[in-house]
C-alpha positions as a Python dict, from the first residue, in 0.01 Angstrom:
ca = {
    (1, 'M'): (0, 0, 0),
    (2, 'S'): (-179, 298, 156),
    (3, 'L'): (-559, 315, 211),
    (4, 'R'): (-584, 586, -54),
    (5, 'K'): (-411, 368, -314),
    (6, 'V'): (-633, 71, -230),
    (7, 'T'): (-939, 293, -261),
    (8, 'F'): (-813, 430, -592),
    (9, 'W'): (-770, 85, -745),
    (10, 'I'): (-1111, -26, -617),
    (11, 'H'): (-1260, 285, -778),
    (12, 'L'): (-1076, 231, -1106),
    (13, 'L'): (-1154, -141, -1141),
    (14, 'A'): (-1518, -96, -1042),
    (15, 'G'): (-1551, 175, -1304),
    (16, 'L'): (-1396, -41, -1575),
    (17, 'V'): (-1625, -335, -1494),
    (18, 'A'): (-1951, -147, -1444),
    (19, 'G'): (-1895, 164, -1658),
    (20, 'G'): (-2056, 33, -1976),
    (21, 'V'): (-2369, -88, -1800),
    (22, 'V'): (-2391, 235, -1600),
    (23, 'A'): (-2381, 427, -1929),
    (24, 'V'): (-2666, 216, -2071),
    (25, 'M'): (-2877, 264, -1757),
    (26, 'S'): (-2806, 638, -1760),
    (27, 'V'): (-2909, 691, -2122),
    (28, 'T'): (-3225, 482, -2093),
    (29, 'G'): (-3306, 630, -1752),
    (30, 'I'): (-3324, 981, -1898),
    (31, 'A'): (-3578, 870, -2160),
    (32, 'I'): (-3807, 659, -1940),
    (33, 'A'): (-3812, 917, -1658),
    (34, 'F'): (-4034, 1137, -1877),
    (35, 'E'): (-4259, 858, -2006),
    (36, 'E'): (-4579, 1020, -1881),
    (37, 'E'): (-4491, 1358, -2030),
    (38, 'I'): (-4378, 1209, -2363),
    (39, 'L'): (-4697, 1006, -2406),
    (40, 'A'): (-4916, 1302, -2308),
    (41, 'W'): (-4737, 1523, -2563),
    (42, 'T'): (-4781, 1260, -2835),
    (43, 'D'): (-5158, 1245, -2769),
    (44, 'R'): (-5202, 1618, -2712),
    (45, 'K'): (-5419, 1669, -3025),
    (46, 'V'): (-5669, 1395, -2938),
    (47, 'S'): (-5673, 1415, -2558),
    (48, 'H'): (-5810, 1770, -2550),
    (49, 'R'): (-6098, 1948, -2717),
    (50, 'A'): (-6234, 2296, -2757),
    (51, 'A'): (-6435, 2410, -2455),
    (52, 'P'): (-6802, 2316, -2511),
    (53, 'V'): (-7094, 2555, -2483),
    (54, 'P'): (-7202, 2556, -2114),
    (55, 'V'): (-7551, 2428, -2199),
    (56, 'T'): (-7422, 2134, -2404),
    (57, 'P'): (-7527, 1818, -2218),
    (58, 'V'): (-7291, 1533, -2138),
    (59, 'M'): (-7383, 1195, -2286),
    (60, 'G'): (-7437, 898, -2058),
    (61, 'I'): (-7138, 678, -1973),
    (62, 'E'): (-7321, 357, -2067),
    (63, 'E'): (-7418, 507, -2402),
    (64, 'L'): (-7059, 611, -2470),
    (65, 'R'): (-6932, 276, -2343),
    (66, 'A'): (-7158, 88, -2582),
    (67, 'K'): (-7040, 304, -2870),
    (68, 'A'): (-6676, 247, -2777),
    (69, 'A'): (-6734, -128, -2745),
    (70, 'W'): (-6882, -131, -3097),
    (71, 'E'): (-6561, 34, -3220),
    (72, 'K'): (-6292, -147, -3018),
    (73, 'G'): (-6440, -431, -2813),
    (74, 'R'): (-6521, -454, -2442),
    (75, 'V'): (-6443, -142, -2239),
    (76, 'A'): (-6272, -220, -1908),
    (77, 'S'): (-6263, 126, -1752),
    (78, 'V'): (-6343, 492, -1798),
    (79, 'V'): (-6150, 797, -1677),
    (80, 'T'): (-6322, 1134, -1633),
    (81, 'F'): (-6146, 1466, -1566),
    (82, 'S'): (-6229, 1782, -1375),
    (83, 'D'): (-6060, 1978, -1655),
    (84, 'R'): (-6344, 2030, -1902),
    (85, 'S'): (-6102, 2071, -2191),
    (86, 'R'): (-5991, 1706, -2160),
    (87, 'N'): (-6164, 1421, -2336),
    (88, 'W'): (-6260, 1117, -2133),
    (89, 'E'): (-6055, 802, -2169),
    (90, 'F'): (-6202, 457, -2234),
    (91, 'H'): (-5960, 168, -2184),
    (92, 'T'): (-6032, -164, -2353),
    (93, 'D'): (-5948, -519, -2244),
    (94, 'D'): (-5666, -543, -2496),
    (95, 'G'): (-5490, -237, -2356),
    (96, 'G'): (-5621, 6, -2614),
    (97, 'K'): (-5718, 363, -2532),
    (98, 'L'): (-5994, 577, -2682),
    (99, 'Y'): (-6034, 949, -2624),
    (100, 'V'): (-6404, 1033, -2616),
    (101, 'D'): (-6569, 1374, -2626),
    (102, 'P'): (-6851, 1332, -2369),
    (103, 'H'): (-7058, 1607, -2534),
    (104, 'S'): (-7050, 1493, -2897),
    (105, 'G'): (-6948, 1129, -2859),
    (106, 'A'): (-6661, 1178, -3106),
    (107, 'M'): (-6384, 919, -3057),
    (108, 'D'): (-6015, 912, -3140),
    (109, 'E'): (-5764, 635, -3082),
    (110, 'S'): (-5443, 703, -2897),
    (111, 'R'): (-5153, 794, -3124),
    (112, 'A'): (-4890, 702, -2867),
    (113, 'D'): (-4880, 324, -2923),
    (114, 'A'): (-4554, 330, -3120),
    (115, 'T'): (-4398, 576, -2875),
    (116, 'H'): (-4505, 360, -2583),
    (117, 'E'): (-4348, 56, -2747),
    (118, 'V'): (-4016, 238, -2785),
    (119, 'I'): (-4023, 346, -2421),
    (120, 'H'): (-4108, -9, -2319),
    (121, 'K'): (-3800, -135, -2503),
    (122, 'L'): (-3587, 127, -2329),
    (123, 'E'): (-3727, 10, -1995),
    (124, 'E'): (-3623, -345, -2079),
    (125, 'W'): (-3269, -229, -2153),
    (126, 'H'): (-3263, -19, -1837),
    (127, 'R'): (-3376, -304, -1614),
    (128, 'W'): (-3223, -615, -1769),
    (129, 'L'): (-3026, -508, -2078),
    (130, 'G'): (-3305, -616, -2313),
    (131, 'A'): (-3290, -986, -2214),
    (132, 'R'): (-3587, -1188, -2338),
    (133, 'D'): (-3657, -1359, -2005),
    (134, 'G'): (-3684, -1024, -1829),
    (135, 'Q'): (-3732, -1050, -1452),
    (136, 'T'): (-3555, -1385, -1425),
    (137, 'S'): (-3274, -1305, -1670),
    (138, 'V'): (-2902, -1287, -1614),
    (139, 'G'): (-2927, -933, -1749),
    (140, 'R'): (-3132, -827, -1447),
    (141, 'L'): (-2865, -971, -1217),
    (142, 'V'): (-2593, -792, -1414),
    (143, 'T'): (-2767, -452, -1389),
    (144, 'G'): (-2824, -509, -1017),
    (145, 'I'): (-2457, -596, -952),
    (146, 'C'): (-2335, -305, -1164),
    (147, 'N'): (-2565, -76, -970),
    (148, 'L'): (-2406, -196, -645),
    (149, 'M'): (-2067, -123, -799),
    (150, 'F'): (-2196, 222, -886),
    (151, 'V'): (-2268, 278, -516),
    (152, 'V'): (-1907, 177, -448),
    (153, 'L'): (-1790, 421, -717),
    (154, 'C'): (-1981, 708, -554),
    (155, 'V'): (-1844, 638, -206),
    (156, 'T'): (-1483, 579, -315),
    (157, 'G'): (-1499, 877, -550),
    (158, 'L'): (-1597, 1105, -261),
    (159, 'Y'): (-1309, 968, -52),
    (160, 'L'): (-1060, 1020, -334),
    (161, 'W'): (-1181, 1375, -396),
    (162, 'F'): (-1156, 1470, -28),
    (163, 'P'): (-836, 1678, -12),
    (164, 'R'): (-543, 1578, 207),
    (165, 'R'): (-475, 1945, 262),
    (166, 'W'): (-732, 2217, 211),
    (167, 'S'): (-638, 2485, -40),
    (168, 'W'): (-798, 2682, -319),
    (169, 'R'): (-700, 2405, -563),
    (170, 'A'): (-891, 2152, -356),
    (171, 'L'): (-1201, 2370, -375),
    (172, 'R'): (-1198, 2420, -751),
    (173, 'P'): (-1517, 2216, -807),
    (174, 'L'): (-1697, 2449, -567),
    (175, 'V'): (-1627, 2763, -767),
    (176, 'G'): (-1688, 2662, -1126),
    (177, 'L'): (-1655, 2417, -1411),
    (178, 'V'): (-1277, 2428, -1414),
    (179, 'G'): (-1263, 2125, -1641),
    (180, 'L'): (-1429, 2321, -1920),
    (181, 'V'): (-1160, 2591, -1935),
    (182, 'A'): (-1012, 2592, -2285),
    (183, 'R'): (-650, 2574, -2171),
    (184, 'F'): (-690, 2218, -2042),
    (185, 'R'): (-605, 1937, -2280),
    (186, 'G'): (-571, 1561, -2266),
    (187, 'K'): (-531, 1408, -1923),
    (188, 'A'): (-570, 1740, -1738),
    (189, 'R'): (-899, 1808, -1917),
    (190, 'D'): (-1040, 1462, -1844),
    (191, 'F'): (-922, 1475, -1484),
    (192, 'N'): (-1088, 1812, -1423),
    (193, 'L'): (-1411, 1710, -1595),
    (194, 'H'): (-1421, 1390, -1393),
    (195, 'N'): (-1376, 1577, -1066),
    (196, 'V'): (-1614, 1862, -1141),
    (197, 'F'): (-1903, 1653, -1276),
    (198, 'G'): (-1847, 1393, -1006),
    (199, 'F'): (-1854, 1652, -727),
    (200, 'W'): (-2174, 1826, -836),
    (201, 'S'): (-2369, 1514, -935),
    (202, 'L'): (-2258, 1288, -649),
    (203, 'P'): (-2551, 1352, -407),
    (204, 'V'): (-2813, 1278, -673),
    (205, 'L'): (-2624, 984, -826),
    (206, 'L'): (-2580, 828, -483),
    (207, 'V'): (-2956, 854, -418),
    (208, 'L'): (-3035, 706, -762),
    (209, 'A'): (-2794, 415, -707),
    (210, 'V'): (-2895, 336, -348),
    (211, 'T'): (-3269, 346, -425),
    (212, 'A'): (-3217, 104, -714),
    (213, 'V'): (-3102, -169, -473),
    (214, 'P'): (-3452, -251, -334),
    (215, 'I'): (-3582, -252, -691),
    (216, 'S'): (-3311, -488, -816),
    (217, 'F'): (-3283, -732, -525),
    (218, 'A'): (-3537, -909, -304),
    (219, 'W'): (-3307, -867, -4),
    (220, 'G'): (-3297, -493, -66),
    (221, 'H'): (-3678, -486, -83),
    (222, 'R'): (-3701, -672, 249),
    (223, 'L'): (-3437, -450, 407),
    (224, 'V'): (-3654, -139, 369),
    (225, 'F'): (-3937, -301, 565),
    (226, 'T'): (-3701, -456, 820),
    (227, 'L'): (-3558, -113, 900),
    (228, 'M'): (-3916, 2, 966),
    (229, 'G'): (-3988, -299, 1188),
    (230, 'E'): (-4232, -460, 944),
    (231, 'E'): (-4262, -779, 744),
    (232, 'A'): (-4209, -722, 374),
    (233, 'P'): (-4483, -820, 127),
    (234, 'E'): (-4387, -1077, -134),
    (235, 'S'): (-4476, -849, -423),
    (236, 'R'): (-4211, -596, -523),
    (237, 'N'): (-4429, -409, -774),
    (238, 'Y'): (-4765, -235, -748),
    (239, 'G'): (-4913, -553, -599),
    (240, 'M'): (-4763, -460, -261),
    (241, 'M'): (-5023, -180, -244),
    (242, 'A'): (-5313, -427, -258),
    (243, 'I'): (-5560, -422, 31),
    (244, 'K'): (-5857, -640, 119),
    (245, 'P'): (-6176, -496, -34),
    (246, 'P'): (-6471, -409, 192),
    (247, 'V'): (-6786, -620, 211),
    (248, 'V'): (-7098, -478, 49),
    (249, 'A'): (-7422, -532, 239),
    (250, 'M'): (-7693, -705, 42),
    (251, 'P'): (-7963, -451, -49),
    (252, 'S'): (-8321, -502, 50),
    (253, 'G'): (-8630, -435, -151),
    (254, 'G'): (-8471, -479, -492),
    (255, 'I'): (-8277, -152, -490),
    (256, 'P'): (-8121, -104, -836),
    (257, 'R'): (-7758, -25, -893),
    (258, 'L'): (-7659, 337, -929),
    (259, 'P'): (-7585, 457, -1281),
    (260, 'A'): (-7214, 511, -1340),
    (261, 'E'): (-7264, 889, -1359),
    (262, 'A'): (-7429, 899, -1017),
    (263, 'A'): (-7162, 678, -860),
    (264, 'I'): (-6885, 899, -999),
    (265, 'A'): (-7067, 1210, -877),
    (266, 'R'): (-7075, 1069, -521),
    (267, 'V'): (-6700, 1009, -534),
    (268, 'A'): (-6641, 1360, -671),
    (269, 'E'): (-6838, 1503, -377),
    (270, 'A'): (-6616, 1313, -132),
    (271, 'F'): (-6298, 1448, -294),
    (272, 'P'): (-6356, 1815, -388),
    (273, 'D'): (-5997, 1857, -512),
    (274, 'W'): (-6013, 1565, -754),
    (275, 'E'): (-5838, 1590, -1088),
    (276, 'S'): (-5945, 1257, -1240),
    (277, 'I'): (-6172, 969, -1143),
    (278, 'S'): (-6142, 625, -1301),
    (279, 'L'): (-6408, 354, -1275),
    (280, 'E'): (-6339, -14, -1340),
    (281, 'F'): (-6628, -201, -1499),
    (282, 'P'): (-6698, -556, -1370),
    (283, 'G'): (-6549, -821, -1594),
    (284, 'T'): (-6811, -1091, -1543),
    (285, 'E'): (-7152, -1126, -1391),
    (286, 'E'): (-7149, -1181, -1017),
    (287, 'P'): (-7251, -1530, -905),
    (288, 'A'): (-7612, -1568, -791),
    (289, 'G'): (-7652, -1547, -414),
    (290, 'G'): (-7301, -1413, -357),
    (291, 'P'): (-7218, -1075, -205),
    (292, 'P'): (-7202, -796, -462),
    (293, 'A'): (-6861, -650, -536),
    (294, 'P'): (-6793, -285, -451),
    (295, 'L'): (-6735, -33, -727),
    (296, 'D'): (-6365, 17, -789),
    (297, 'F'): (-6248, 378, -837),
    (298, 'G'): (-5915, 552, -862),
    (299, 'V'): (-5906, 919, -764),
    (300, 'T'): (-5612, 1149, -834),
    (301, 'V'): (-5560, 1470, -638),
    (302, 'P'): (-5292, 1740, -682),
    (303, 'D'): (-4953, 1603, -575),
    (304, 'P'): (-4622, 1569, -763),
    (305, 'M'): (-4562, 1209, -651),
    (306, 'P'): (-4794, 961, -826),
    (307, 'S'): (-4854, 731, -528),
    (308, 'R'): (-4946, 1024, -304),
    (309, 'A'): (-5174, 1165, -573),
    (310, 'Y'): (-5358, 835, -633),
    (311, 'I'): (-5629, 722, -391),
    (312, 'P'): (-5798, 382, -443),
    (313, 'V'): (-6164, 410, -351),
    (314, 'K'): (-6438, 148, -309),
    (315, 'S'): (-6806, 242, -293),
    (316, 'D'): (-7141, 72, -250),
    (317, 'P'): (-7285, 0, -598),
    (318, 'F'): (-7641, 61, -475),
    (319, 'T'): (-7612, 367, -251),
    (320, 'G'): (-7283, 523, -364),
    (321, 'E'): (-7157, 530, -4),
    (322, 'I'): (-6777, 542, 20),
    (323, 'L'): (-6676, 217, 186),
    (324, 'Q'): (-6298, 248, 161),
    (325, 'A'): (-6051, 519, 64),
    (326, 'V'): (-5680, 463, 129),
    (327, 'R'): (-5462, 771, 111),
    (328, 'F'): (-5083, 744, 103),
    (329, 'G'): (-5062, 863, 463),
    (330, 'D'): (-5282, 570, 571),
    (331, 'R'): (-5021, 318, 456),
    (332, 'S'): (-4771, 161, 693),
    (333, 'A'): (-4437, 334, 750),
    (334, 'G'): (-4256, 51, 571),
    (335, 'L'): (-4477, 72, 264),
    (336, 'Q'): (-4447, 450, 253),
    (337, 'A'): (-4068, 420, 271),
    (338, 'R'): (-4067, 159, -6),
    (339, 'V'): (-4279, 379, -231),
    (340, 'W'): (-4053, 676, -163),
    (341, 'V'): (-3759, 457, -270),
    (342, 'R'): (-3936, 379, -596),
    (343, 'F'): (-4005, 742, -689),
    (344, 'L'): (-3679, 884, -557),
    (345, 'H'): (-3508, 653, -804),
    (346, 'T'): (-3680, 822, -1098),
    (347, 'G'): (-3699, 1171, -948),
    (348, 'A'): (-4080, 1159, -976),
    (349, 'A'): (-4113, 1202, -599),
    (350, 'F'): (-4073, 1575, -667),
    (351, 'G'): (-4259, 1593, -996),
    (352, 'V'): (-4108, 1728, -1317),
    (353, 'P'): (-3834, 1929, -1136),
    (354, 'G'): (-3719, 1606, -966),
    (355, 'K'): (-3710, 1425, -1299),
    (356, 'V'): (-3504, 1706, -1452),
    (357, 'V'): (-3250, 1691, -1168),
    (358, 'A'): (-3227, 1311, -1192),
    (359, 'S'): (-3181, 1333, -1570),
    (360, 'L'): (-2905, 1592, -1539),
    (361, 'A'): (-2729, 1363, -1292),
    (362, 'C'): (-2760, 1074, -1541),
    (363, 'A'): (-2608, 1295, -1811),
    (364, 'A'): (-2324, 1374, -1571),
    (365, 'A'): (-2277, 1000, -1519),
    (366, 'L'): (-2212, 964, -1892),
    (367, 'V'): (-1935, 1225, -1864),
    (368, 'L'): (-1792, 1035, -1567),
    (369, 'V'): (-1792, 707, -1760),
    (370, 'W'): (-1623, 865, -2062),
    (371, 'T'): (-1356, 1052, -1867),
    (372, 'G'): (-1302, 752, -1638),
    (373, 'F'): (-1235, 524, -1933),
    (374, 'S'): (-1011, 787, -2090),
    (375, 'L'): (-804, 832, -1773),
    (376, 'S'): (-776, 455, -1731),
    (377, 'W'): (-658, 413, -2089),
    (378, 'R'): (-390, 678, -2040),
    (379, 'R'): (-278, 518, -1713),
    (380, 'F'): (-247, 166, -1853),
    (381, 'S'): (-92, 276, -2184),
    (382, 'G'): (163, 479, -1984),
    (383, 'L'): (246, 172, -1776),
    (384, 'R'): (301, -29, -2095),
    (385, 'R'): (529, 237, -2241),
    (386, 'R'): (737, 253, -1925),
    (387, 'A'): (757, -125, -1910),
    (388, 'S'): (883, -139, -2272),
    (389, 'V'): (1176, 103, -2211),
    (390, 'P'): (1511, -93, -2216),
    (391, 'L'): (1691, -126, -1885),
    (392, 'S'): (2005, 48, -2026),
    (393, 'T'): (1796, 355, -2113),
    (394, 'K'): (1649, 367, -1762),
    (395, 'L'): (1999, 343, -1606),
    (396, 'H'): (2129, 615, -1837),
    (397, 'H'): (1837, 843, -1743),
    (398, 'E'): (1892, 783, -1370),
    (399, 'K'): (2269, 857, -1408),
    (400, 'H'): (2198, 1175, -1600),
    (401, 'T'): (1944, 1308, -1352),
    (402, 'T'): (2174, 1229, -1056),
    (403, 'T'): (2484, 1401, -1201),
    (404, 'S'): (2281, 1705, -1305),
    (405, 'G'): (2166, 1761, -950),
    (406, 'S'): (1797, 1678, -1010),
    (407, 'R'): (1596, 1472, -769),
    (408, 'P'): (1597, 1100, -861),
}
C-alpha cells in the first residue's frame, strides 16, 4: 500500500472517530469566544449612564461600599473606569455584581447572570463534554485525545491535498469557492466543499488544535516551558501568574491608612493610559503585630490581549507608593509563551478580529465534519454494493468490457 493510501485511511478513520467531538468543540467554541462581548451587551443598559454635569461630585468609595453591602452583603472589590460614562462595579463575596453610579449612588444588579450560566455550560461541553466531574473526568480526556486527532487530520489533510502534478485543477481552492458552484451535486459537491473549506481554514484550525494541547494535557503544559528552558509551574490556570507579594514597611508615628480614593488616584498617576482600576478589599482584619498587607490593584491598559492589558499592582496602604507592578513583558519567556498559547487558542490574542477569524475557522470545521462523514458514507456504502454483486455478474461485465475494446 502506498504512503498516500496509508495517509488517506489515517485521515478517514481519525475523522470518523473524532469528528463528532470536533463538531461539539467547534460549535461551543464559537459561543464562548465572545463571552466578554456577550455579557457586556447583556448589561449595556445598566453598565453605562448619561454623562454627569462636570460639577457633580463623586461619592466616597467607602460610602458607596457600605450602601452596596446593605443591599447585597460584603463587597469584595470595586472597579473604577476612566470612561466617565461607565458605572463603577462592586463585586460581592458571593460572585454578584452591582453597577453603581458614583455621582448619584444609584445601583443596578447585573442582568447577565442567566447568560453567564448558559456560557458556563457551553464551556463545560467544550472542555469535557459536560461531564459532572469536570477537570478529572473521562470527558476531558476524550476531548484532549480528539483534539490530538484533529491535529493529525490537519496534517494528513494538507498532505492529501498537495497535488501530485501541478495544474489549474490542483489550484482550484486558490481561486474561489469551487465547491459552491451550482453544477456540483452529491459526491463531487461534498468533495469540493471539503477541499475548499479545508484549504482556507487549515492554518487557523492547525493553530487552534495545537494550542489546545497544553490546555488539555499536563505534558503539553510542561513542554511549552521545557522548550523555553524553564521549569513549568504546577498550576495550569491563572494561578501560574501568581508572584510573591512585596513586604510593607511598618509605619511610624501612627500614620493612618490612605482612603481608597487616594490610593486609586496614586495608581492612576502611575499609569496615565489606564482604562480601569480594580481594588480588592481585605477579607479579614490583619493580625496584631504582623506586617500589614499591601493594597491589591488590577490595572488594565489598552491592548487587545487580556493578559498584556492587565497589570497586577501592589501599593503601600499608608503612603500609596507603588511597591510592585508586573507587566506582561516582565514575565519569563516560558510564561509569556504559555499565555500566548492560551489566547491564540481563542483568537483573543488579537482582540475581536482574532476571535472572528477563529470563529470562522470553527464554522469551516463544521463543514469539514459534515462533508467528511458524507464522503465516508458514500465510500463505505459503495464498497458494500460492490461486495454484494454476484460473481457471475462481475465476470459477465469483465467479458463485455474486454470484447468491446474498453480498458479492463
